[in-house]
Amino acid sequence: MLIFKKVADLQSWIAAERAAGRSIGFAPTMGALHDGHMELVRLSRRDGHSSVASIFVNPTQFNDPKDLEKYPRTPEKDIALLHDTGCDALFMPPVEEVYPAGEKVSIHLDFRQLDEVMEGVFRPGHFIGMATVVHRLLDIVHPQSLYMGQKDFQQLTIVRDMIRQLQMPIELVMCPTVREPDGLAMSSRNMRLSPDMRAVAPVIYQTLTWAGTEMRRRPASAIQTEAMERLRQAGLRPEYVDIVDGISLLPVEHWDDSDFIVACTAAFAGEVRLIDNSVFKEM
Ligand code: AMP
């Protein structure tokens, strides 16, 4: 696996790959990698691409500076994992390569309600920061296919909308959430859970699964209220459980109201904020 720190070096390698008739599959990450991230690389390789991953802890998408400071960084382990998974190239740029002084990298897009609901309520500015860095990385890599996890469902929905609005010639591939054996969605943040909270955290997935079985029988608002209560009873501090349409992210009240229904949640387990989701009905 090749490791690039400079945009120009990565781009000359990509140009050579293209000249040799190979396509590029791209998986952007913030590092502290685990098997969920590896799934993105595996799917990119399965689809026959030269696979490029990036590790960049993007300062502009953290609304809480403490969260940025505490974000785990495990570069040696990340490199070993990517190498063993067969990643072809890793881009690990310093901040000034991604945001060069004097160069305009900001984007002005109206995501309508997409960045205002759910995570948008609790992490103001987060999605504009995320969309800006993903746009900048796509502008550097120009992949044929972009691999993102279902785990961050709202993020993926907003990136889908950005690709559509800007008519970027990129296929977005949603990779299923990789979970621990007890159901907890793999996350870089899990390593910060106390043993007690690690034991409780699978209740998030259990609650989403329960909500999925209720959805055909009861209105979503009642399920959401009970799901919040189940999370609280388990010792978690939920911020929201929202059952929404998978494209517009607007609330769905009844099973027949939408062809694509997803339940999304965020809950604190001690000091660690976890998110997860479950697709109830897919197009
Ligand atoms: P992050 O490094 O957390 O920003 O995540 C980078 C990419 O990996 C995003 O597209 C995430 O949705 C994806 N990802 C993170 N955790 C998982 C997981 N457990 N399963 C599948 N994809 C994941």
Tab-separated table of N, CA and C and ligand atoms in Angstrom, residues 28-30 34 36-37 40 71 148-149 151-152 155 176-178 186, ligand 1:
chain	number	residue	atom	x	y	z
A	28	PRO	N	-13.485	7.679	2.377
A	28	PRO	CA	-12.949	8.679	3.306
A	28	PRO	C	-13.230	8.297	4.757
A	29	THR	N	-12.251	8.476	5.634
A	29	THR	CA	-12.435	8.164	7.063
A	29	THR	C	-11.720	9.203	7.922
A	30	MET	N	-11.984	9.109	9.227
A	30	MET	CA	-11.265	9.961	10.181
A	30	MET	C	-10.299	9.126	11.027
A	34	HIS	N	-11.551	0.416	12.212
A	34	HIS	CA	-12.032	-0.879	12.699
A	34	HIS	C	-12.621	-1.633	11.515
A	36	GLY	N	-15.571	-2.031	10.466
A	36	GLY	CA	-16.597	-1.301	9.702
A	36	GLY	C	-15.957	-0.521	8.562
A	37	HIS	N	-14.848	0.155	8.865
A	37	HIS	CA	-14.130	0.890	7.810
A	37	HIS	C	-13.566	-0.082	6.767
A	40	LEU	N	-15.690	-0.973	3.834
A	40	LEU	CA	-15.732	-0.035	2.707
A	40	LEU	C	-14.633	-0.400	1.708
A	71	TYR	N	-10.836	12.924	20.009
A	71	TYR	CA	-11.053	11.948	18.938
A	71	TYR	C	-9.851	11.001	18.869
A	148	MET	N	-19.463	4.697	1.494
A	148	MET	CA	-19.777	5.274	2.801
A	148	MET	C	-20.662	4.306	3.575
A	149	GLY	N	-20.607	4.406	4.913
A	149	GLY	CA	-21.318	3.454	5.752
A	149	GLY	C	-22.747	3.870	6.044
A	151	LYS	N	-23.975	3.228	8.727
A	151	LYS	CA	-23.845	3.635	10.136
A	151	LYS	C	-24.130	5.131	10.328
A	152	ASP	N	-23.615	5.960	9.393
A	152	ASP	CA	-23.839	7.408	9.464
A	152	ASP	C	-24.880	7.765	8.407
A	155	GLN	N	-25.473	11.426	7.282
A	155	GLN	CA	-24.294	11.897	6.533
A	155	GLN	C	-24.355	11.407	5.078
A	176	PRO	N	-23.339	-1.754	4.395
A	176	PRO	CA	-24.097	-2.097	5.596
A	176	PRO	C	-23.265	-1.909	6.865
A	177	THR	N	-23.938	-1.593	7.959
A	177	THR	CA	-23.250	-1.379	9.239
A	177	THR	C	-22.646	-2.687	9.752
A	178	VAL	N	-21.363	-2.635	10.075
A	178	VAL	CA	-20.704	-3.797	10.672
A	178	VAL	C	-20.843	-3.677	12.194
A	186	MET	N	-20.039	-1.014	15.256
A	186	MET	CA	-18.627	-0.659	15.432
A	186	MET	C	-18.458	0.832	15.237
B	1	AMP	P1	-15.589	7.843	10.330
B	1	AMP	O1	-14.129	7.533	10.304
B	1	AMP	O2	-16.247	7.450	11.595
B	1	AMP	O3	-15.894	9.238	9.871
B	1	AMP	O4	-16.256	6.881	9.247
B	1	AMP	C1	-15.760	6.789	7.953
B	1	AMP	C2	-16.704	5.960	7.122
B	1	AMP	O5	-16.808	4.649	7.689
B	1	AMP	C3	-18.123	6.525	7.066
B	1	AMP	O6	-18.645	6.358	5.757
B	1	AMP	C4	-18.846	5.669	8.059
B	1	AMP	O7	-20.240	5.577	7.831
B	1	AMP	C5	-18.175	4.321	7.861
B	1	AMP	N1	-18.355	3.475	9.047
B	1	AMP	C6	-18.053	3.796	10.334
B	1	AMP	N2	-18.419	2.798	11.156
B	1	AMP	C7	-18.972	1.829	10.385
B	1	AMP	C8	-19.561	0.555	10.649
B	1	AMP	N3	-19.661	0.064	11.875
B	1	AMP	N4	-20.028	-0.167	9.599
B	1	AMP	C9	-19.960	0.324	8.326
B	1	AMP	N5	-19.405	1.520	8.019
B	1	AMP	C10	-18.933	2.269	9.024
